């Protein structure tokens, strides 16, 4: 038993390190985009302007650093997947999350390489960020699940709380899907060079469309926090996830307001990066909340309770 607990403890730290490096890779991708350093190493991959170590220019260092961190994220994702596959056979969900982390790290890494070699459209670059977002969310779910597994292995297992309603479960799922769509639209907007006018019952700019979708997202997340905390007193993790979601969306609103009044480019860039990372964290929290409400769905809860009694 002690040997198993040690393996679980090692895996939870490995998952955490993987998640942190994934976060840094996402941050690095934003820095590359905002500083226009995507071609800092020329149209070569994996070499940087024909060299293994780049020349000491700002653009080449930024691009090379991002590549290095992304490669490290890939290596850690492989290690996490193998670890969960070998030592957590009873947690198929964590094995799945580690697999998704690895898959989407590979996909978004390949898209990043293609973006260097061939010029890509704003839609493709926005999708590149969308895949990176899924990779980070999967790593977050893997990490939270691993830490909970370690806590349960050290202490007396907690009683399974009662099921959540189907309505609440479906609402969380729809909120998570809408969040991803809103994030992708924001990424698409940030990668668009020309702000075209879209005619939807009138002339509405893409920026205004994004602001409208962000406003709706704000209302939705407030509802998520309200229903998570108010109606689930026996589900401590759901209440915590709901509160964290509200705090993140409030921070996102504050950052969005600051963006409207900042004129200095060097400051604006870092605020935009913060804007991007906060929404990535929000989506990751909602993804894990979606998984938890699935675990606590009425049908699954009945099955698990019946199994425990028998």
PDB file of N, CA, C and O in Angstrom, residues 220-267:
ATOM      1  N   UNK A 220     -23.357  34.346 -17.727  1.00  0.00           N
ATOM      2  CA  UNK A 220     -23.421  32.883 -17.613  1.00  0.00           C
ATOM      3  C   UNK A 220     -22.567  32.392 -16.453  1.00  0.00           C
ATOM      4  O   UNK A 220     -22.994  31.539 -15.658  1.00  0.00           O
ATOM      5  N   UNK A 221     -21.343  32.931 -16.322  1.00  0.00           N
ATOM      6  CA  UNK A 221     -20.444  32.471 -15.259  1.00  0.00           C
ATOM      7  C   UNK A 221     -20.973  32.887 -13.888  1.00  0.00           C
ATOM      8  O   UNK A 221     -20.831  32.146 -12.906  1.00  0.00           O
ATOM      9  N   UNK A 222     -21.589  34.055 -13.805  1.00  0.00           N
ATOM     10  CA  UNK A 222     -22.219  34.442 -12.542  1.00  0.00           C
ATOM     11  C   UNK A 222     -23.304  33.439 -12.165  1.00  0.00           C
ATOM     12  O   UNK A 222     -23.451  33.069 -10.993  1.00  0.00           O
ATOM     13  N   UNK A 223     -24.077  32.996 -13.155  1.00  0.00           N
ATOM     14  CA  UNK A 223     -25.114  31.993 -12.908  1.00  0.00           C
ATOM     15  C   UNK A 223     -24.491  30.664 -12.492  1.00  0.00           C
ATOM     16  O   UNK A 223     -24.998  29.977 -11.590  1.00  0.00           O
ATOM     17  N   UNK A 224     -23.383  30.295 -13.127  1.00  0.00           N
ATOM     18  CA  UNK A 224     -22.685  29.062 -12.750  1.00  0.00           C
ATOM     19  C   UNK A 224     -22.258  29.124 -11.291  1.00  0.00           C
ATOM     20  O   UNK A 224     -22.456  28.170 -10.519  1.00  0.00           O
ATOM     21  N   UNK A 225     -21.665  30.246 -10.896  1.00  0.00           N
ATOM     22  CA  UNK A 225     -21.236  30.399  -9.511  1.00  0.00           C
ATOM     23  C   UNK A 225     -22.399  30.369  -8.540  1.00  0.00           C
ATOM     24  O   UNK A 225     -22.317  29.750  -7.459  1.00  0.00           O
ATOM     25  N   UNK A 226     -23.500  31.021  -8.910  1.00  0.00           N
ATOM     26  CA  UNK A 226     -24.678  31.069  -8.035  1.00  0.00           C
ATOM     27  C   UNK A 226     -25.265  29.686  -7.812  1.00  0.00           C
ATOM     28  O   UNK A 226     -25.465  29.258  -6.668  1.00  0.00           O
ATOM     29  N   UNK A 227     -25.518  28.974  -8.895  1.00  0.00           N
ATOM     30  CA  UNK A 227     -26.135  27.654  -8.773  1.00  0.00           C
ATOM     31  C   UNK A 227     -25.184  26.638  -8.151  1.00  0.00           C
ATOM     32  O   UNK A 227     -25.627  25.729  -7.438  1.00  0.00           O
ATOM     33  N   UNK A 228     -23.879  26.789  -8.396  1.00  0.00           N
ATOM     34  CA  UNK A 228     -22.906  25.864  -7.807  1.00  0.00           C
ATOM     35  C   UNK A 228     -22.846  26.036  -6.297  1.00  0.00           C
ATOM     36  O   UNK A 228     -22.825  25.052  -5.542  1.00  0.00           O
ATOM     37  N   UNK A 229     -22.850  27.270  -5.837  1.00  0.00           N
ATOM     38  CA  UNK A 229     -22.679  27.527  -4.405  1.00  0.00           C
ATOM     39  C   UNK A 229     -23.994  27.455  -3.634  1.00  0.00           C
ATOM     40  O   UNK A 229     -24.059  26.876  -2.551  1.00  0.00           O
ATOM     41  N   UNK A 230     -25.039  27.997  -4.228  1.00  0.00           N
ATOM     42  CA  UNK A 230     -26.315  28.131  -3.489  1.00  0.00           C
ATOM     43  C   UNK A 230     -27.026  26.796  -3.334  1.00  0.00           C
ATOM     44  O   UNK A 230     -27.607  26.517  -2.269  1.00  0.00           O
ATOM     45  N   UNK A 231     -26.983  25.947  -4.339  1.00  0.00           N
ATOM     46  CA  UNK A 231     -27.812  24.750  -4.330  1.00  0.00           C
ATOM     47  C   UNK A 231     -27.030  23.448  -4.145  1.00  0.00           C
ATOM     48  O   UNK A 231     -27.598  22.371  -4.309  1.00  0.00           O
ATOM     49  N   UNK A 232     -25.754  23.539  -3.796  1.00  0.00           N
ATOM     50  CA  UNK A 232     -24.959  22.321  -3.605  1.00  0.00           C
ATOM     51  C   UNK A 232     -24.126  22.412  -2.333  1.00  0.00           C
ATOM     52  O   UNK A 232     -22.889  22.343  -2.370  1.00  0.00           O
ATOM     53  N   UNK A 233     -24.786  22.551  -1.189  1.00  0.00           N
ATOM     54  CA  UNK A 233     -24.051  22.682   0.077  1.00  0.00           C
ATOM     55  C   UNK A 233     -23.253  21.435   0.446  1.00  0.00           C
ATOM     56  O   UNK A 233     -22.302  21.528   1.219  1.00  0.00           O
ATOM     57  N   UNK A 234     -23.645  20.266  -0.080  1.00  0.00           N
ATOM     58  CA  UNK A 234     -22.940  19.025   0.256  1.00  0.00           C
ATOM     59  C   UNK A 234     -21.841  18.670  -0.741  1.00  0.00           C
ATOM     60  O   UNK A 234     -21.196  17.627  -0.614  1.00  0.00           O
ATOM     61  N   UNK A 235     -21.632  19.514  -1.737  1.00  0.00           N
ATOM     62  CA  UNK A 235     -20.606  19.277  -2.754  1.00  0.00           C
ATOM     63  C   UNK A 235     -19.544  20.366  -2.637  1.00  0.00           C
ATOM     64  O   UNK A 235     -19.594  21.380  -3.330  1.00  0.00           O
ATOM     65  N   UNK A 236     -18.588  20.149  -1.748  1.00  0.00           N
ATOM     66  CA  UNK A 236     -17.586  21.172  -1.472  1.00  0.00           C
ATOM     67  C   UNK A 236     -16.781  21.528  -2.715  1.00  0.00           C
ATOM     68  O   UNK A 236     -16.514  22.715  -2.973  1.00  0.00           O
ATOM     69  N   UNK A 237     -16.394  20.533  -3.507  1.00  0.00           N
ATOM     70  CA  UNK A 237     -15.576  20.816  -4.679  1.00  0.00           C
ATOM     71  C   UNK A 237     -16.345  21.611  -5.728  1.00  0.00           C
ATOM     72  O   UNK A 237     -15.796  22.514  -6.362  1.00  0.00           O
ATOM     73  N   UNK A 238     -17.623  21.306  -5.908  1.00  0.00           N
ATOM     74  CA  UNK A 238     -18.431  22.055  -6.872  1.00  0.00           C
ATOM     75  C   UNK A 238     -18.584  23.506  -6.436  1.00  0.00           C
ATOM     76  O   UNK A 238     -18.511  24.432  -7.252  1.00  0.00           O
ATOM     77  N   UNK A 239     -18.779  23.720  -5.143  1.00  0.00           N
ATOM     78  CA  UNK A 239     -18.903  25.087  -4.638  1.00  0.00           C
ATOM     79  C   UNK A 239     -17.602  25.865  -4.849  1.00  0.00           C
ATOM     80  O   UNK A 239     -17.616  27.029  -5.261  1.00  0.00           O
ATOM     81  N   UNK A 240     -16.465  25.214  -4.586  1.00  0.00           N
ATOM     82  CA  UNK A 240     -15.174  25.874  -4.762  1.00  0.00           C
ATOM     83  C   UNK A 240     -14.942  26.215  -6.231  1.00  0.00           C
ATOM     84  O   UNK A 240     -14.518  27.328  -6.575  1.00  0.00           O
ATOM     85  N   UNK A 241     -15.232  25.264  -7.117  1.00  0.00           N
ATOM     86  CA  UNK A 241     -15.055  25.500  -8.547  1.00  0.00           C
ATOM     87  C   UNK A 241     -15.954  26.639  -9.026  1.00  0.00           C
ATOM     88  O   UNK A 241     -15.554  27.446  -9.869  1.00  0.00           O
ATOM     89  N   UNK A 242     -17.177  26.707  -8.495  1.00  0.00           N
ATOM     90  CA  UNK A 242     -18.086  27.782  -8.866  1.00  0.00           C
ATOM     91  C   UNK A 242     -17.578  29.142  -8.426  1.00  0.00           C
ATOM     92  O   UNK A 242     -17.619  30.125  -9.187  1.00  0.00           O
ATOM     93  N   UNK A 243     -17.058  29.218  -7.195  1.00  0.00           N
ATOM     94  CA  UNK A 243     -16.524  30.484  -6.681  1.00  0.00           C
ATOM     95  C   UNK A 243     -15.294  30.916  -7.470  1.00  0.00           C
ATOM     96  O   UNK A 243     -15.149  32.091  -7.830  1.00  0.00           O
ATOM     97  N   UNK A 244     -14.404  29.963  -7.758  1.00  0.00           N
ATOM     98  CA  UNK A 244     -13.201  30.282  -8.530  1.00  0.00           C
ATOM     99  C   UNK A 244     -13.577  30.791  -9.925  1.00  0.00           C
ATOM    100  O   UNK A 244     -12.963  31.736 -10.444  1.00  0.00           O
ATOM    101  N   UNK A 245     -14.599  30.192 -10.523  1.00  0.00           N
ATOM    102  CA  UNK A 245     -15.052  30.639 -11.849  1.00  0.00           C
ATOM    103  C   UNK A 245     -15.505  32.096 -11.813  1.00  0.00           C
ATOM    104  O   UNK A 245     -15.169  32.892 -12.702  1.00  0.00           O
ATOM    105  N   UNK A 246     -16.258  32.455 -10.783  1.00  0.00           N
ATOM    106  CA  UNK A 246     -16.739  33.836 -10.660  1.00  0.00           C
ATOM    107  C   UNK A 246     -15.571  34.798 -10.449  1.00  0.00           C
ATOM    108  O   UNK A 246     -15.517  35.878 -11.057  1.00  0.00           O
ATOM    109  N   UNK A 247     -14.621  34.424  -9.594  1.00  0.00           N
ATOM    110  CA  UNK A 247     -13.460  35.282  -9.356  1.00  0.00           C
ATOM    111  C   UNK A 247     -12.662  35.498 -10.641  1.00  0.00           C
ATOM    112  O   UNK A 247     -12.196  36.613 -10.922  1.00  0.00           O
ATOM    113  N   UNK A 248     -12.520  34.439 -11.438  1.00  0.00           N
ATOM    114  CA  UNK A 248     -11.768  34.560 -12.685  1.00  0.00           C
ATOM    115  C   UNK A 248     -12.481  35.455 -13.694  1.00  0.00           C
ATOM    116  O   UNK A 248     -11.845  36.273 -14.371  1.00  0.00           O
ATOM    117  N   UNK A 249     -13.812  35.341 -13.789  1.00  0.00           N
ATOM    118  CA  UNK A 249     -14.529  36.167 -14.765  1.00  0.00           C
ATOM    119  C   UNK A 249     -14.538  37.628 -14.318  1.00  0.00           C
ATOM    120  O   UNK A 249     -14.487  38.545 -15.154  1.00  0.00           O
ATOM    121  N   UNK A 250     -14.572  37.868 -12.999  1.00  0.00           N
ATOM    122  CA  UNK A 250     -14.473  39.239 -12.498  1.00  0.00           C
ATOM    123  C   UNK A 250     -13.107  39.833 -12.825  1.00  0.00           C
ATOM    124  O   UNK A 250     -12.999  40.995 -13.243  1.00  0.00           O
ATOM    125  N   UNK A 251     -12.061  39.032 -12.643  1.00  0.00           N
ATOM    126  CA  UNK A 251     -10.715  39.491 -12.991  1.00  0.00           C
ATOM    127  C   UNK A 251     -10.615  39.759 -14.482  1.00  0.00           C
ATOM    128  O   UNK A 251      -9.978  40.734 -14.910  1.00  0.00           O
ATOM    129  N   UNK A 252     -11.269  38.915 -15.266  1.00  0.00           N
ATOM    130  CA  UNK A 252     -11.258  39.096 -16.726  1.00  0.00           C
ATOM    131  C   UNK A 252     -11.927  40.401 -17.123  1.00  0.00           C
ATOM    132  O   UNK A 252     -11.463  41.092 -18.039  1.00  0.00           O
ATOM    133  N   UNK A 253     -13.008  40.750 -16.449  1.00  0.00           N
ATOM    134  CA  UNK A 253     -13.705  42.003 -16.736  1.00  0.00           C
ATOM    135  C   UNK A 253     -12.816  43.199 -16.397  1.00  0.00           C
ATOM    136  O   UNK A 253     -12.722  44.166 -17.165  1.00  0.00           O
ATOM    137  N   UNK A 254     -12.159  43.124 -15.243  1.00  0.00           N
ATOM    138  CA  UNK A 254     -11.265  44.219 -14.833  1.00  0.00           C
ATOM    139  C   UNK A 254     -10.155  44.407 -15.860  1.00  0.00           C
ATOM    140  O   UNK A 254      -9.842  45.533 -16.265  1.00  0.00           O
ATOM    141  N   UNK A 255      -9.551  43.287 -16.295  1.00  0.00           N
ATOM    142  CA  UNK A 255      -8.482  43.372 -17.298  1.00  0.00           C
ATOM    143  C   UNK A 255      -9.018  43.936 -18.610  1.00  0.00           C
ATOM    144  O   UNK A 255      -8.359  44.755 -19.268  1.00  0.00           O
ATOM    145  N   UNK A 256     -10.225  43.514 -18.992  1.00  0.00           N
ATOM    146  CA  UNK A 256     -10.825  44.022 -20.226  1.00  0.00           C
ATOM    147  C   UNK A 256     -11.054  45.517 -20.175  1.00  0.00           C
ATOM    148  O   UNK A 256     -10.841  46.222 -21.175  1.00  0.00           O
ATOM    149  N   UNK A 257     -11.468  46.030 -19.024  1.00  0.00           N
ATOM    150  CA  UNK A 257     -11.678  47.474 -18.871  1.00  0.00           C
ATOM    151  C   UNK A 257     -10.344  48.216 -18.956  1.00  0.00           C
ATOM    152  O   UNK A 257     -10.236  49.275 -19.596  1.00  0.00           O
ATOM    153  N   UNK A 258      -9.321  47.649 -18.323  1.00  0.00           N
ATOM    154  CA  UNK A 258      -7.995  48.277 -18.366  1.00  0.00           C
ATOM    155  C   UNK A 258      -7.490  48.369 -19.802  1.00  0.00           C
ATOM    156  O   UNK A 258      -6.862  49.365 -20.197  1.00  0.00           O
ATOM    157  N   UNK A 259      -7.770  47.343 -20.596  1.00  0.00           N
ATOM    158  CA  UNK A 259      -7.315  47.329 -21.987  1.00  0.00           C
ATOM    159  C   UNK A 259      -7.854  48.521 -22.781  1.00  0.00           C
ATOM    160  O   UNK A 259      -7.210  48.994 -23.721  1.00  0.00           O
ATOM    161  N   UNK A 260      -9.044  48.987 -22.400  1.00  0.00           N
ATOM    162  CA  UNK A 260      -9.654  50.093 -23.141  1.00  0.00           C
ATOM    163  C   UNK A 260      -8.952  51.418 -22.897  1.00  0.00           C
ATOM    164  O   UNK A 260      -9.097  52.357 -23.684  1.00  0.00           O
ATOM    165  N   UNK A 261      -8.182  51.511 -21.814  1.00  0.00           N
ATOM    166  CA  UNK A 261      -7.594  52.792 -21.430  1.00  0.00           C
ATOM    167  C   UNK A 261      -6.074  52.810 -21.470  1.00  0.00           C
ATOM    168  O   UNK A 261      -5.462  53.831 -21.175  1.00  0.00           O
ATOM    169  N   UNK A 262      -5.464  51.689 -21.814  1.00  0.00           N
ATOM    170  CA  UNK A 262      -4.000  51.639 -21.878  1.00  0.00           C
ATOM    171  C   UNK A 262      -3.540  51.994 -23.292  1.00  0.00           C
ATOM    172  O   UNK A 262      -3.995  51.395 -24.273  1.00  0.00           O
ATOM    173  N   UNK A 263      -2.618  52.922 -23.387  1.00  0.00           N
ATOM    174  CA  UNK A 263      -2.126  53.363 -24.686  1.00  0.00           C
ATOM    175  C   UNK A 263      -0.685  52.947 -24.960  1.00  0.00           C
ATOM    176  O   UNK A 263      -0.258  52.930 -26.109  1.00  0.00           O
ATOM    177  N   UNK A 264       0.052  52.610 -23.922  1.00  0.00           N
ATOM    178  CA  UNK A 264       1.459  52.249 -24.100  1.00  0.00           C
ATOM    179  C   UNK A 264       1.567  50.801 -24.586  1.00  0.00           C
ATOM    180  O   UNK A 264       1.108  49.876 -23.911  1.00  0.00           O
ATOM    181  N   UNK A 265       2.148  50.567 -25.750  1.00  0.00           N
ATOM    182  CA  UNK A 265       2.181  49.224 -26.353  1.00  0.00           C
ATOM    183  C   UNK A 265       2.829  48.174 -25.466  1.00  0.00           C
ATOM    184  O   UNK A 265       2.359  47.042 -25.401  1.00  0.00           O
ATOM    185  N   UNK A 266       3.945  48.533 -24.788  1.00  0.00           N
ATOM    186  CA  UNK A 266       4.647  47.536 -23.983  1.00  0.00           C
ATOM    187  C   UNK A 266       3.803  47.078 -22.790  1.00  0.00           C
ATOM    188  O   UNK A 266       3.855  45.909 -22.381  1.00  0.00           O
ATOM    189  N   UNK A 267       3.014  47.981 -22.226  1.00  0.00           N
ATOM    190  CA  UNK A 267       2.130  47.615 -21.116  1.00  0.00           C
ATOM    191  C   UNK A 267       0.907  46.879 -21.651  1.00  0.00           C
ATOM    192  O   UNK A 267       0.448  45.894 -21.062  1.00  0.00           O
TER     193      UNK A 267
END
